[in-house]
Amino acid sequence: MASLLSYPDDLLHSILSCLSRADLGTICRVHGHLRFLTEPYLYADVRFTWEESLPHPITSLLRSTLRRPQLAAYIRTVSLIGASFIMPQYRGTVPKIPVSESEMAELMAFVTETSRVGNQFTKSTVDLHGIN
């Protein structure tokens, strides 16, 4: 039986484009080359369900893209979904994300560097609050 790795990348891309996010996440953990092929599909459309009782999911994405900036190039859309955003008291406000001072410094350095190389990010796009 042939290994999945023995197939040409073009065929693997055709297969990967049909898989669910859960399956893509599993394949990312199988082999380095499969991770390389799978990550663009996995990061293209980032969706979070934001609940006040759970840790803020976007911090995990920020940490991942800070550790591996090439992941940010794959992101096309980010959707934050949460029932609390439709409540009148939350309209026009963005929930605060608690981050440490070192994480904030790292994030600001990343944003500053990407703005220097012509990326669309600027310091004004980062508005994280609640530094511990």
PDB file of C-alpha atoms in Angstrom:
ATOM      1  CA  MET A   1       0.000   0.000   0.000  1.00  0.00           C
ATOM      2  CA  ALA A   2       1.341   3.437  -0.944  1.00  0.00           C
ATOM      3  CA  SER A   3       2.023   6.018   1.732  1.00  0.00           C
ATOM      4  CA  LEU A   4       0.112   9.286   1.626  1.00  0.00           C
ATOM      5  CA  LEU A   5       3.487  11.014   1.426  1.00  0.00           C
ATOM      6  CA  SER A   6       4.266   9.225  -1.848  1.00  0.00           C
ATOM      7  CA  TYR A   7       1.519  11.117  -3.694  1.00  0.00           C
ATOM      8  CA  PRO A   8       2.349  14.358  -5.560  1.00  0.00           C
ATOM      9  CA  ASP A   9       1.678  17.605  -3.688  1.00  0.00           C
ATOM     10  CA  ASP A  10      -0.914  18.661  -6.297  1.00  0.00           C
ATOM     11  CA  LEU A  11      -2.999  15.590  -5.501  1.00  0.00           C
ATOM     12  CA  LEU A  12      -2.544  16.126  -1.764  1.00  0.00           C
ATOM     13  CA  HIS A  13      -3.732  19.741  -2.136  1.00  0.00           C
ATOM     14  CA  SER A  14      -6.864  18.479  -3.909  1.00  0.00           C
ATOM     15  CA  ILE A  15      -7.533  16.086  -1.039  1.00  0.00           C
ATOM     16  CA  LEU A  16      -6.770  18.624   1.700  1.00  0.00           C
ATOM     17  CA  SER A  17      -9.127  21.211   0.208  1.00  0.00           C
ATOM     18  CA  CYS A  18     -12.050  18.815   0.819  1.00  0.00           C
ATOM     19  CA  LEU A  19     -11.336  17.984   4.467  1.00  0.00           C
ATOM     20  CA  SER A  20     -12.972  19.333   7.611  1.00  0.00           C
ATOM     21  CA  ARG A  21     -11.098  21.613  10.006  1.00  0.00           C
ATOM     22  CA  ALA A  22     -10.903  18.777  12.535  1.00  0.00           C
ATOM     23  CA  ASP A  23      -9.316  16.461   9.961  1.00  0.00           C
ATOM     24  CA  LEU A  24      -6.886  19.181   8.857  1.00  0.00           C
ATOM     25  CA  GLY A  25      -5.848  19.666  12.480  1.00  0.00           C
ATOM     26  CA  THR A  26      -5.207  15.947  12.835  1.00  0.00           C
ATOM     27  CA  ILE A  27      -3.178  15.756   9.626  1.00  0.00           C
ATOM     28  CA  CYS A  28      -1.031  18.704  10.778  1.00  0.00           C
ATOM     29  CA  ARG A  29       0.171  16.547  13.660  1.00  0.00           C
ATOM     30  CA  VAL A  30       1.071  13.485  11.558  1.00  0.00           C
ATOM     31  CA  HIS A  31       4.154  14.553   9.599  1.00  0.00           C
ATOM     32  CA  GLY A  32       6.164  17.722   8.987  1.00  0.00           C
ATOM     33  CA  HIS A  33       5.554  17.786   5.234  1.00  0.00           C
ATOM     34  CA  LEU A  34       1.824  17.214   5.692  1.00  0.00           C
ATOM     35  CA  ARG A  35       1.783  20.043   8.234  1.00  0.00           C
ATOM     36  CA  PHE A  36       3.494  22.305   5.691  1.00  0.00           C
ATOM     37  CA  LEU A  37       0.809  21.464   3.096  1.00  0.00           C
ATOM     38  CA  THR A  38      -2.127  21.592   5.530  1.00  0.00           C
ATOM     39  CA  GLU A  39      -1.516  24.819   7.472  1.00  0.00           C
ATOM     40  CA  PRO A  40      -2.616  27.179   4.660  1.00  0.00           C
ATOM     41  CA  TYR A  41      -6.036  25.455   4.650  1.00  0.00           C
ATOM     42  CA  LEU A  42      -6.255  25.361   8.429  1.00  0.00           C
ATOM     43  CA  TYR A  43      -5.423  29.047   8.949  1.00  0.00           C
ATOM     44  CA  ALA A  44      -7.240  30.542   5.929  1.00  0.00           C
ATOM     45  CA  ASP A  45     -10.573  31.001   7.706  1.00  0.00           C
ATOM     46  CA  VAL A  46     -10.169  31.427  11.466  1.00  0.00           C
ATOM     47  CA  ARG A  47     -13.404  31.237  13.478  1.00  0.00           C
ATOM     48  CA  PHE A  48     -13.781  31.651  17.213  1.00  0.00           C
ATOM     49  CA  THR A  49     -16.761  31.214  19.468  1.00  0.00           C
ATOM     50  CA  TRP A  50     -16.233  33.743  22.227  1.00  0.00           C
ATOM     51  CA  GLU A  51     -17.817  32.980  25.576  1.00  0.00           C
ATOM     52  CA  GLU A  52     -17.195  35.012  28.698  1.00  0.00           C
ATOM     53  CA  SER A  53     -16.799  31.859  30.807  1.00  0.00           C
ATOM     54  CA  LEU A  54     -13.950  30.477  28.658  1.00  0.00           C
ATOM     55  CA  PRO A  55     -10.419  31.743  28.011  1.00  0.00           C
ATOM     56  CA  HIS A  56     -10.240  34.145  25.085  1.00  0.00           C
ATOM     57  CA  PRO A  57      -9.443  31.983  22.030  1.00  0.00           C
ATOM     58  CA  ILE A  58      -7.773  34.756  20.064  1.00  0.00           C
ATOM     59  CA  THR A  59      -4.794  34.788  22.456  1.00  0.00           C
ATOM     60  CA  SER A  60      -3.852  31.318  21.223  1.00  0.00           C
ATOM     61  CA  LEU A  61      -3.885  32.562  17.617  1.00  0.00           C
ATOM     62  CA  LEU A  62      -1.773  35.584  18.545  1.00  0.00           C
ATOM     63  CA  ARG A  63       0.775  33.408  20.323  1.00  0.00           C
ATOM     64  CA  SER A  64       0.972  31.027  17.357  1.00  0.00           C
ATOM     65  CA  THR A  65       1.499  33.812  14.838  1.00  0.00           C
ATOM     66  CA  LEU A  66       4.097  35.469  17.057  1.00  0.00           C
ATOM     67  CA  ARG A  67       6.051  32.214  17.309  1.00  0.00           C
ATOM     68  CA  ARG A  68       5.619  31.464  13.602  1.00  0.00           C
ATOM     69  CA  PRO A  69       4.897  34.691  11.652  1.00  0.00           C
ATOM     70  CA  GLN A  70       4.508  32.793   8.366  1.00  0.00           C
ATOM     71  CA  LEU A  71       1.143  31.521   9.673  1.00  0.00           C
ATOM     72  CA  ALA A  72      -0.253  35.067   9.536  1.00  0.00           C
ATOM     73  CA  ALA A  73       0.231  35.071   5.756  1.00  0.00           C
ATOM     74  CA  TYR A  74      -2.290  32.214   5.446  1.00  0.00           C
ATOM     75  CA  ILE A  75      -5.094  34.040   7.305  1.00  0.00           C
ATOM     76  CA  ARG A  76      -7.747  35.485   5.001  1.00  0.00           C
ATOM     77  CA  THR A  77     -10.644  35.969   7.444  1.00  0.00           C
ATOM     78  CA  VAL A  78     -11.106  36.017  11.215  1.00  0.00           C
ATOM     79  CA  SER A  79     -14.620  35.628  12.632  1.00  0.00           C
ATOM     80  CA  LEU A  80     -15.446  36.197  16.290  1.00  0.00           C
ATOM     81  CA  ILE A  81     -18.791  34.660  17.154  1.00  0.00           C
ATOM     82  CA  GLY A  82     -20.509  35.186  20.469  1.00  0.00           C
ATOM     83  CA  ALA A  83     -24.051  35.713  21.684  1.00  0.00           C
ATOM     84  CA  SER A  84     -22.980  38.406  24.127  1.00  0.00           C
ATOM     85  CA  PHE A  85     -22.053  40.726  21.254  1.00  0.00           C
ATOM     86  CA  ILE A  86     -25.712  41.141  20.304  1.00  0.00           C
ATOM     87  CA  MET A  87     -26.746  42.261  23.787  1.00  0.00           C
ATOM     88  CA  PRO A  88     -27.365  46.030  24.001  1.00  0.00           C
ATOM     89  CA  GLN A  89     -24.753  46.675  26.710  1.00  0.00           C
ATOM     90  CA  TYR A  90     -21.990  45.220  24.490  1.00  0.00           C
ATOM     91  CA  ARG A  91     -22.805  47.045  21.274  1.00  0.00           C
ATOM     92  CA  GLY A  92     -19.882  49.105  20.126  1.00  0.00           C
ATOM     93  CA  THR A  93     -17.488  47.608  22.673  1.00  0.00           C
ATOM     94  CA  VAL A  94     -14.829  44.993  22.225  1.00  0.00           C
ATOM     95  CA  PRO A  95     -14.085  42.580  25.070  1.00  0.00           C
ATOM     96  CA  LYS A  96     -10.750  43.101  26.794  1.00  0.00           C
ATOM     97  CA  ILE A  97      -8.084  40.455  26.340  1.00  0.00           C
ATOM     98  CA  PRO A  98      -5.843  39.962  29.352  1.00  0.00           C
ATOM     99  CA  VAL A  99      -2.195  39.687  28.307  1.00  0.00           C
ATOM    100  CA  SER A 100       1.031  40.010  30.232  1.00  0.00           C
ATOM    101  CA  GLU A 101       3.422  42.920  29.718  1.00  0.00           C
ATOM    102  CA  SER A 102       5.963  40.638  28.029  1.00  0.00           C
ATOM    103  CA  GLU A 103       3.318  39.308  25.616  1.00  0.00           C
ATOM    104  CA  MET A 104       2.224  42.867  24.834  1.00  0.00           C
ATOM    105  CA  ALA A 105       5.825  43.925  24.172  1.00  0.00           C
ATOM    106  CA  GLU A 106       6.308  40.927  21.871  1.00  0.00           C
ATOM    107  CA  LEU A 107       3.073  41.683  20.018  1.00  0.00           C
ATOM    108  CA  MET A 108       3.922  45.360  19.586  1.00  0.00           C
ATOM    109  CA  ALA A 109       7.404  44.463  18.299  1.00  0.00           C
ATOM    110  CA  PHE A 110       5.781  42.098  15.782  1.00  0.00           C
ATOM    111  CA  VAL A 111       3.306  44.753  14.614  1.00  0.00           C
ATOM    112  CA  THR A 112       6.042  47.384  14.348  1.00  0.00           C
ATOM    113  CA  GLU A 113       8.262  45.046  12.329  1.00  0.00           C
ATOM    114  CA  THR A 114       5.473  43.999   9.954  1.00  0.00           C
ATOM    115  CA  SER A 115       4.503  47.626   9.351  1.00  0.00           C
ATOM    116  CA  ARG A 116       8.130  48.349   8.419  1.00  0.00           C
ATOM    117  CA  VAL A 117       8.109  45.691   5.716  1.00  0.00           C
ATOM    118  CA  GLY A 118       4.955  46.985   4.042  1.00  0.00           C
ATOM    119  CA  ASN A 119       2.347  44.812   5.728  1.00  0.00           C
ATOM    120  CA  GLN A 120      -1.119  46.286   6.267  1.00  0.00           C
ATOM    121  CA  PHE A 121      -0.715  46.167  10.073  1.00  0.00           C
ATOM    122  CA  THR A 122      -0.036  49.354  11.983  1.00  0.00           C
ATOM    123  CA  LYS A 123       0.219  50.093  15.686  1.00  0.00           C
ATOM    124  CA  SER A 124      -3.332  51.454  15.633  1.00  0.00           C
ATOM    125  CA  THR A 125      -4.716  48.032  14.673  1.00  0.00           C
ATOM    126  CA  VAL A 126      -3.639  46.564  17.997  1.00  0.00           C
ATOM    127  CA  ASP A 127      -5.859  47.507  20.899  1.00  0.00           C
ATOM    128  CA  LEU A 128      -5.390  44.885  23.594  1.00  0.00           C
ATOM    129  CA  HIS A 129      -6.283  45.800  27.144  1.00  0.00           C
ATOM    130  CA  GLY A 130      -6.062  44.403  30.624  1.00  0.00           C
ATOM    131  CA  ILE A 131      -2.329  43.981  31.031  1.00  0.00           C
ATOM    132  CA  ASN A 132      -1.721  41.864  34.134  1.00  0.00           C
TER     133      ASN A 132
END
